Amino acid sequence: METAKKALIFDMDGVIVDSEPYNMQRVYGYVLSFRPNTPIEEMYQVVGRTRKDVWTRIAGIIGRGTSWEETQKDYERNWKPFHDYPVSYQEIFREDTLFILQWAKDLGMRTAVASATAYDKVREILGAVGVLPYLDLIISGESVEKSKPDPAIYLKAAELLKVLPEECIAIEDSTVGITAARRAGVTVVALRDDRFDFDRSLADGEIKALGEFPGWMRKKYKTV
């Protein structure tokens, strides 16, 4: 028997905002400045992770023997100012997010965002696209010791929402996000993004667009 769902948890990057291509390509250019023949596939492993995890992996790919902090500082000081361009979060915002959050609220569900991105950045982006008023909780990778694919962020979100993990459903896109939710015992729906080689095998279901989510829920849970 399926457990009734009391909370809906969104990932942010790649789900609420289509930021993954922008974030990855920007850092990929930096990597290519050191290793021009680096295949783009090596960058897939950084998607959906915390700042520390991302830059630890970037430092390893570059192979200069620098720490993740040194690598990030070099990027911020010596690369990004000369190879950056502004991003409009409104332009990459998936507007169906607002419809789904209101739909969930109307059903009496709690709502949250669980993102590996730094908390202040999450609030900045969610504020820019008008999502903040619809949320009961924002939790970032800074709130837990281990990042996705570890389940800690989802377990913490359930605790703060005062529901059981199995009473939550998450919308994720990346391999690490899907894995984190599944390991926490949260039902997870994968938002397909065929631009990346993400493994969605652990997801409980897939949707091609956010607007399909309520229909997926109605089909899966007959009462909603």
PDB file of C-alpha atoms in Angstrom:
ATOM      1  CA  MET A   1       0.000   0.000   0.000  1.00  0.00           C
ATOM      2  CA  GLU A   2       1.370   3.395  -1.010  1.00  0.00           C
ATOM      3  CA  THR A   3       2.132   5.901   1.752  1.00  0.00           C
ATOM      4  CA  ALA A   4       0.185   9.163   1.476  1.00  0.00           C
ATOM      5  CA  LYS A   5       2.394  12.079   0.495  1.00  0.00           C
ATOM      6  CA  LYS A   6       2.474  15.043   2.864  1.00  0.00           C
ATOM      7  CA  ALA A   7       5.401  17.022   1.477  1.00  0.00           C
ATOM      8  CA  LEU A   8       6.794  17.998  -1.915  1.00  0.00           C
ATOM      9  CA  ILE A   9      10.517  18.768  -2.167  1.00  0.00           C
ATOM     10  CA  PHE A  10      12.115  20.410  -5.194  1.00  0.00           C
ATOM     11  CA  ASP A  11      15.733  20.423  -6.211  1.00  0.00           C
ATOM     12  CA  MET A  12      16.593  23.873  -7.595  1.00  0.00           C
ATOM     13  CA  ASP A  13      19.369  23.817 -10.214  1.00  0.00           C
ATOM     14  CA  GLY A  14      18.136  21.895 -13.227  1.00  0.00           C
ATOM     15  CA  VAL A  15      14.570  21.684 -11.927  1.00  0.00           C
ATOM     16  CA  ILE A  16      13.233  25.094 -10.890  1.00  0.00           C
ATOM     17  CA  VAL A  17      15.790  26.923 -13.009  1.00  0.00           C
ATOM     18  CA  ASP A  18      17.456  25.466 -16.096  1.00  0.00           C
ATOM     19  CA  SER A  19      20.875  26.492 -14.825  1.00  0.00           C
ATOM     20  CA  GLU A  20      22.895  23.308 -15.298  1.00  0.00           C
ATOM     21  CA  PRO A  21      24.106  24.044 -18.873  1.00  0.00           C
ATOM     22  CA  TYR A  22      25.140  27.570 -17.865  1.00  0.00           C
ATOM     23  CA  ASN A  23      26.934  26.480 -14.692  1.00  0.00           C
ATOM     24  CA  MET A  24      28.712  23.564 -16.317  1.00  0.00           C
ATOM     25  CA  GLN A  25      29.820  25.314 -19.512  1.00  0.00           C
ATOM     26  CA  ARG A  26      31.252  28.228 -17.542  1.00  0.00           C
ATOM     27  CA  VAL A  27      33.461  25.945 -15.453  1.00  0.00           C
ATOM     28  CA  TYR A  28      34.195  23.700 -18.440  1.00  0.00           C
ATOM     29  CA  GLY A  29      35.895  26.618 -20.166  1.00  0.00           C
ATOM     30  CA  TYR A  30      38.170  27.007 -17.165  1.00  0.00           C
ATOM     31  CA  VAL A  31      39.074  23.318 -17.234  1.00  0.00           C
ATOM     32  CA  LEU A  32      39.850  23.490 -20.948  1.00  0.00           C
ATOM     33  CA  SER A  33      42.339  26.290 -20.311  1.00  0.00           C
ATOM     34  CA  PHE A  34      44.467  23.682 -18.523  1.00  0.00           C
ATOM     35  CA  ARG A  35      43.426  20.466 -20.258  1.00  0.00           C
ATOM     36  CA  PRO A  36      42.214  21.360 -23.783  1.00  0.00           C
ATOM     37  CA  ASN A  37      41.264  17.780 -24.638  1.00  0.00           C
ATOM     38  CA  THR A  38      39.057  17.172 -21.589  1.00  0.00           C
ATOM     39  CA  PRO A  39      35.833  15.506 -22.784  1.00  0.00           C
ATOM     40  CA  ILE A  40      32.606  17.189 -21.693  1.00  0.00           C
ATOM     41  CA  GLU A  41      31.506  13.901 -20.097  1.00  0.00           C
ATOM     42  CA  GLU A  42      34.041  14.438 -17.321  1.00  0.00           C
ATOM     43  CA  MET A  43      32.005  17.447 -16.233  1.00  0.00           C
ATOM     44  CA  TYR A  44      28.824  15.472 -15.632  1.00  0.00           C
ATOM     45  CA  GLN A  45      30.129  14.367 -12.249  1.00  0.00           C
ATOM     46  CA  VAL A  46      30.039  17.938 -10.894  1.00  0.00           C
ATOM     47  CA  VAL A  47      26.341  18.539 -11.567  1.00  0.00           C
ATOM     48  CA  GLY A  48      24.145  18.758  -8.474  1.00  0.00           C
ATOM     49  CA  ARG A  49      26.964  18.771  -5.926  1.00  0.00           C
ATOM     50  CA  THR A  50      28.086  21.248  -3.256  1.00  0.00           C
ATOM     51  CA  ARG A  51      30.737  23.880  -3.888  1.00  0.00           C
ATOM     52  CA  LYS A  52      33.386  21.845  -2.072  1.00  0.00           C
ATOM     53  CA  ASP A  53      32.557  18.679  -4.006  1.00  0.00           C
ATOM     54  CA  VAL A  54      32.483  20.521  -7.333  1.00  0.00           C
ATOM     55  CA  TRP A  55      35.856  22.160  -6.854  1.00  0.00           C
ATOM     56  CA  THR A  56      37.472  19.066  -5.380  1.00  0.00           C
ATOM     57  CA  ARG A  57      36.521  17.243  -8.575  1.00  0.00           C
ATOM     58  CA  ILE A  58      37.585  20.154 -10.806  1.00  0.00           C
ATOM     59  CA  ALA A  59      40.966  20.275  -9.061  1.00  0.00           C
ATOM     60  CA  GLY A  60      41.341  16.555  -9.706  1.00  0.00           C
ATOM     61  CA  ILE A  61      40.449  16.892 -13.385  1.00  0.00           C
ATOM     62  CA  ILE A  62      42.925  19.743 -13.854  1.00  0.00           C
ATOM     63  CA  GLY A  63      45.616  17.786 -12.024  1.00  0.00           C
ATOM     64  CA  ARG A  64      47.805  20.672 -10.830  1.00  0.00           C
ATOM     65  CA  GLY A  65      47.957  19.424  -7.251  1.00  0.00           C
ATOM     66  CA  THR A  66      46.115  22.448  -5.839  1.00  0.00           C
ATOM     67  CA  SER A  67      43.448  22.245  -3.131  1.00  0.00           C
ATOM     68  CA  TRP A  68      39.798  22.783  -3.955  1.00  0.00           C
ATOM     69  CA  GLU A  69      39.917  26.191  -2.220  1.00  0.00           C
ATOM     70  CA  GLU A  70      42.944  27.298  -4.247  1.00  0.00           C
ATOM     71  CA  THR A  71      41.359  26.068  -7.461  1.00  0.00           C
ATOM     72  CA  GLN A  72      38.134  27.924  -6.834  1.00  0.00           C
ATOM     73  CA  LYS A  73      39.941  31.134  -5.879  1.00  0.00           C
ATOM     74  CA  ASP A  74      41.986  30.973  -9.072  1.00  0.00           C
ATOM     75  CA  TYR A  75      38.789  30.544 -11.073  1.00  0.00           C
ATOM     76  CA  GLU A  76      37.023  33.422  -9.297  1.00  0.00           C
ATOM     77  CA  ARG A  77      39.976  35.831  -9.538  1.00  0.00           C
ATOM     78  CA  ASN A  78      41.733  34.979 -12.770  1.00  0.00           C
ATOM     79  CA  TRP A  79      39.128  33.360 -15.047  1.00  0.00           C
ATOM     80  CA  LYS A  80      35.563  34.257 -14.225  1.00  0.00           C
ATOM     81  CA  PRO A  81      35.902  38.088 -14.458  1.00  0.00           C
ATOM     82  CA  PHE A  82      37.100  37.756 -18.045  1.00  0.00           C
ATOM     83  CA  HIS A  83      34.913  34.872 -19.214  1.00  0.00           C
ATOM     84  CA  ASP A  84      31.604  35.451 -17.472  1.00  0.00           C
ATOM     85  CA  TYR A  85      28.269  36.771 -18.623  1.00  0.00           C
ATOM     86  CA  PRO A  86      25.157  37.628 -16.623  1.00  0.00           C
ATOM     87  CA  VAL A  87      22.320  35.165 -16.400  1.00  0.00           C
ATOM     88  CA  SER A  88      18.668  36.152 -16.104  1.00  0.00           C
ATOM     89  CA  TYR A  89      17.045  33.717 -13.722  1.00  0.00           C
ATOM     90  CA  GLN A  90      13.640  34.715 -15.067  1.00  0.00           C
ATOM     91  CA  GLU A  91      14.694  33.574 -18.540  1.00  0.00           C
ATOM     92  CA  ILE A  92      15.750  30.123 -17.317  1.00  0.00           C
ATOM     93  CA  PHE A  93      12.907  29.787 -14.781  1.00  0.00           C
ATOM     94  CA  ARG A  94      10.494  26.906 -15.304  1.00  0.00           C
ATOM     95  CA  GLU A  95       7.219  28.712 -14.680  1.00  0.00           C
ATOM     96  CA  ASP A  96       5.252  25.507 -14.068  1.00  0.00           C
ATOM     97  CA  THR A  97       7.006  25.486 -10.680  1.00  0.00           C
ATOM     98  CA  LEU A  98       4.531  28.056  -9.342  1.00  0.00           C
ATOM     99  CA  PHE A  99       1.527  26.093 -10.573  1.00  0.00           C
ATOM    100  CA  ILE A 100       2.819  22.877  -8.998  1.00  0.00           C
ATOM    101  CA  LEU A 101       3.636  24.523  -5.672  1.00  0.00           C
ATOM    102  CA  GLN A 102       0.161  26.078  -5.478  1.00  0.00           C
ATOM    103  CA  TRP A 103      -1.370  22.738  -6.488  1.00  0.00           C
ATOM    104  CA  ALA A 104       0.543  21.027  -3.678  1.00  0.00           C
ATOM    105  CA  LYS A 105      -0.503  23.707  -1.195  1.00  0.00           C
ATOM    106  CA  ASP A 106      -4.148  23.253  -2.184  1.00  0.00           C
ATOM    107  CA  LEU A 107      -3.763  19.560  -1.337  1.00  0.00           C
ATOM    108  CA  GLY A 108      -2.417  20.447   2.100  1.00  0.00           C
ATOM    109  CA  MET A 109       1.146  19.361   1.324  1.00  0.00           C
ATOM    110  CA  ARG A 110       4.205  20.993   2.862  1.00  0.00           C
ATOM    111  CA  THR A 111       6.658  22.402   0.308  1.00  0.00           C
ATOM    112  CA  ALA A 112      10.424  22.740   0.302  1.00  0.00           C
ATOM    113  CA  VAL A 113      13.558  23.218  -1.763  1.00  0.00           C
ATOM    114  CA  ALA A 114      16.570  21.011  -0.985  1.00  0.00           C
ATOM    115  CA  SER A 115      19.554  22.265  -2.951  1.00  0.00           C
ATOM    116  CA  ALA A 116      23.294  21.637  -2.798  1.00  0.00           C
ATOM    117  CA  THR A 117      23.823  25.311  -3.692  1.00  0.00           C
ATOM    118  CA  ALA A 118      24.825  27.769  -0.942  1.00  0.00           C
ATOM    119  CA  TYR A 119      21.844  29.026   1.084  1.00  0.00           C
ATOM    120  CA  ASP A 120      22.214  32.730   0.236  1.00  0.00           C
ATOM    121  CA  LYS A 121      22.421  31.919  -3.470  1.00  0.00           C
ATOM    122  CA  VAL A 122      19.345  29.695  -3.254  1.00  0.00           C
ATOM    123  CA  ARG A 123      17.344  32.496  -1.621  1.00  0.00           C
ATOM    124  CA  GLU A 124      18.596  34.982  -4.205  1.00  0.00           C
ATOM    125  CA  ILE A 125      17.491  32.818  -7.121  1.00  0.00           C
ATOM    126  CA  LEU A 126      14.171  31.758  -5.610  1.00  0.00           C
ATOM    127  CA  GLY A 127      13.420  35.361  -4.692  1.00  0.00           C
ATOM    128  CA  ALA A 128      14.188  36.513  -8.231  1.00  0.00           C
ATOM    129  CA  VAL A 129      11.703  34.058  -9.743  1.00  0.00           C
ATOM    130  CA  GLY A 130       8.962  34.563  -7.140  1.00  0.00           C
ATOM    131  CA  VAL A 131       9.028  31.127  -5.539  1.00  0.00           C
ATOM    132  CA  LEU A 132       9.812  32.076  -1.914  1.00  0.00           C
ATOM    133  CA  PRO A 133       6.204  32.785  -0.796  1.00  0.00           C
ATOM    134  CA  TYR A 134       5.176  29.249  -1.783  1.00  0.00           C
ATOM    135  CA  LEU A 135       7.759  27.456   0.374  1.00  0.00           C
ATOM    136  CA  ASP A 136       7.667  26.183   3.935  1.00  0.00           C
ATOM    137  CA  LEU A 137      11.362  25.358   3.980  1.00  0.00           C
ATOM    138  CA  ILE A 138      14.647  25.984   2.190  1.00  0.00           C
ATOM    139  CA  ILE A 139      17.551  23.719   3.024  1.00  0.00           C
ATOM    140  CA  SER A 140      20.985  23.912   1.418  1.00  0.00           C
ATOM    141  CA  GLY A 141      24.082  21.771   1.312  1.00  0.00           C
ATOM    142  CA  GLU A 142      25.548  23.961   4.050  1.00  0.00           C
ATOM    143  CA  SER A 143      23.015  22.524   6.505  1.00  0.00           C
ATOM    144  CA  VAL A 144      24.393  18.973   6.390  1.00  0.00           C
ATOM    145  CA  GLU A 145      27.838  17.427   6.682  1.00  0.00           C
ATOM    146  CA  LYS A 146      27.581  15.279   3.556  1.00  0.00           C
ATOM    147  CA  SER A 147      26.158  16.394   0.234  1.00  0.00           C
ATOM    148  CA  LYS A 148      24.134  14.580  -2.380  1.00  0.00           C
ATOM    149  CA  PRO A 149      24.253  11.642  -3.183  1.00  0.00           C
ATOM    150  CA  ASP A 150      24.291  11.195   0.592  1.00  0.00           C
ATOM    151  CA  PRO A 151      20.694  11.177   1.885  1.00  0.00           C
ATOM    152  CA  ALA A 152      21.397  13.670   4.702  1.00  0.00           C
ATOM    153  CA  ILE A 153      19.764  16.700   3.047  1.00  0.00           C
ATOM    154  CA  TYR A 154      16.510  14.812   2.458  1.00  0.00           C
ATOM    155  CA  LEU A 155      16.467  13.292   5.918  1.00  0.00           C
ATOM    156  CA  LYS A 156      16.986  16.772   7.381  1.00  0.00           C
ATOM    157  CA  ALA A 157      14.275  18.247   5.190  1.00  0.00           C
ATOM    158  CA  ALA A 158      11.763  15.614   6.329  1.00  0.00           C
ATOM    159  CA  GLU A 159      12.707  16.231   9.952  1.00  0.00           C
ATOM    160  CA  LEU A 160      12.221  19.989   9.639  1.00  0.00           C
ATOM    161  CA  LEU A 161       8.955  19.549   7.744  1.00  0.00           C
ATOM    162  CA  LYS A 162       7.804  17.219  10.557  1.00  0.00           C
ATOM    163  CA  VAL A 163       6.984  14.353   8.214  1.00  0.00           C
ATOM    164  CA  LEU A 164       8.489  10.939   7.568  1.00  0.00           C
ATOM    165  CA  PRO A 165      10.828  10.519   4.579  1.00  0.00           C
ATOM    166  CA  GLU A 166       8.396   8.052   3.029  1.00  0.00           C
ATOM    167  CA  GLU A 167       5.698  10.753   3.244  1.00  0.00           C
ATOM    168  CA  CYS A 168       7.777  13.001   0.954  1.00  0.00           C
ATOM    169  CA  ILE A 169       8.068  13.127  -2.807  1.00  0.00           C
ATOM    170  CA  ALA A 170      10.961  14.860  -4.543  1.00  0.00           C
ATOM    171  CA  ILE A 171      11.544  16.196  -8.038  1.00  0.00           C
ATOM    172  CA  GLU A 172      15.189  15.784  -9.071  1.00  0.00           C
ATOM    173  CA  ASP A 173      17.134  15.753 -12.319  1.00  0.00           C
ATOM    174  CA  SER A 174      20.707  14.631 -11.633  1.00  0.00           C
ATOM    175  CA  THR A 175      22.147  11.251 -10.723  1.00  0.00           C
ATOM    176  CA  VAL A 176      23.354  12.496  -7.340  1.00  0.00           C
ATOM    177  CA  GLY A 177      20.028  14.119  -6.483  1.00  0.00           C
ATOM    178  CA  ILE A 178      17.956  11.101  -7.435  1.00  0.00           C
ATOM    179  CA  THR A 179      20.298   8.852  -5.469  1.00  0.00           C
ATOM    180  CA  ALA A 180      20.139  11.075  -2.379  1.00  0.00           C
ATOM    181  CA  ALA A 181      16.340  11.085  -2.312  1.00  0.00           C
ATOM    182  CA  ARG A 182      16.087   7.372  -2.898  1.00  0.00           C
ATOM    183  CA  ARG A 183      18.620   6.559  -0.153  1.00  0.00           C
ATOM    184  CA  ALA A 184      16.579   8.685   2.245  1.00  0.00           C
ATOM    185  CA  GLY A 185      13.450   6.668   1.511  1.00  0.00           C
ATOM    186  CA  VAL A 186      11.816   9.553  -0.343  1.00  0.00           C
ATOM    187  CA  THR A 187       9.782   8.856  -3.475  1.00  0.00           C
ATOM    188  CA  VAL A 188      11.588  10.581  -6.339  1.00  0.00           C
ATOM    189  CA  VAL A 189      10.394  11.665  -9.755  1.00  0.00           C
ATOM    190  CA  ALA A 190      13.088  12.398 -12.324  1.00  0.00           C
ATOM    191  CA  LEU A 191      12.763  15.420 -14.587  1.00  0.00           C
ATOM    192  CA  ARG A 192      14.401  14.136 -17.750  1.00  0.00           C
ATOM    193  CA  ASP A 193      17.279  16.110 -19.197  1.00  0.00           C
ATOM    194  CA  ASP A 194      18.758  14.247 -22.134  1.00  0.00           C
ATOM    195  CA  ARG A 195      21.502  16.845 -22.559  1.00  0.00           C
ATOM    196  CA  PHE A 196      23.347  15.105 -19.737  1.00  0.00           C
ATOM    197  CA  ASP A 197      24.204  11.487 -19.198  1.00  0.00           C
ATOM    198  CA  PHE A 198      22.282  11.214 -15.928  1.00  0.00           C
ATOM    199  CA  ASP A 199      21.400   7.837 -14.465  1.00  0.00           C
ATOM    200  CA  ARG A 200      17.678   7.890 -13.622  1.00  0.00           C
ATOM    201  CA  SER A 201      17.370   4.169 -12.868  1.00  0.00           C
ATOM    202  CA  LEU A 202      16.687   4.747  -9.158  1.00  0.00           C
ATOM    203  CA  ALA A 203      13.777   7.118  -9.783  1.00  0.00           C
ATOM    204  CA  ASP A 204      10.222   5.980  -9.092  1.00  0.00           C
ATOM    205  CA  GLY A 205       9.049   7.693 -12.247  1.00  0.00           C
ATOM    206  CA  GLU A 206      10.025  10.162 -14.961  1.00  0.00           C
ATOM    207  CA  ILE A 207       8.495  13.277 -16.465  1.00  0.00           C
ATOM    208  CA  LYS A 208       9.638  15.181 -19.543  1.00  0.00           C
ATOM    209  CA  ALA A 209       8.407  18.553 -18.252  1.00  0.00           C
ATOM    210  CA  LEU A 210       7.404  19.915 -14.848  1.00  0.00           C
ATOM    211  CA  GLY A 211       3.847  20.461 -15.992  1.00  0.00           C
ATOM    212  CA  GLU A 212       3.428  16.682 -16.219  1.00  0.00           C
ATOM    213  CA  PHE A 213       3.980  16.198 -12.489  1.00  0.00           C
ATOM    214  CA  PRO A 214       0.376  16.616 -11.218  1.00  0.00           C
ATOM    215  CA  GLY A 215      -0.819  14.144 -13.856  1.00  0.00           C
ATOM    216  CA  TRP A 216       1.852  11.665 -12.796  1.00  0.00           C
ATOM    217  CA  MET A 217       0.708  12.065  -9.196  1.00  0.00           C
ATOM    218  CA  ARG A 218      -2.953  11.544 -10.093  1.00  0.00           C
ATOM    219  CA  LYS A 219      -2.112   8.375 -11.963  1.00  0.00           C
ATOM    220  CA  LYS A 220       0.150   7.048  -9.194  1.00  0.00           C
ATOM    221  CA  TYR A 221      -1.968   8.134  -6.214  1.00  0.00           C
ATOM    222  CA  LYS A 222      -5.582   7.889  -7.241  1.00  0.00           C
ATOM    223  CA  THR A 223      -6.836  10.355  -4.640  1.00  0.00           C
ATOM    224  CA  VAL A 224      -4.958  13.487  -5.809  1.00  0.00           C
TER     225      VAL A 224
END
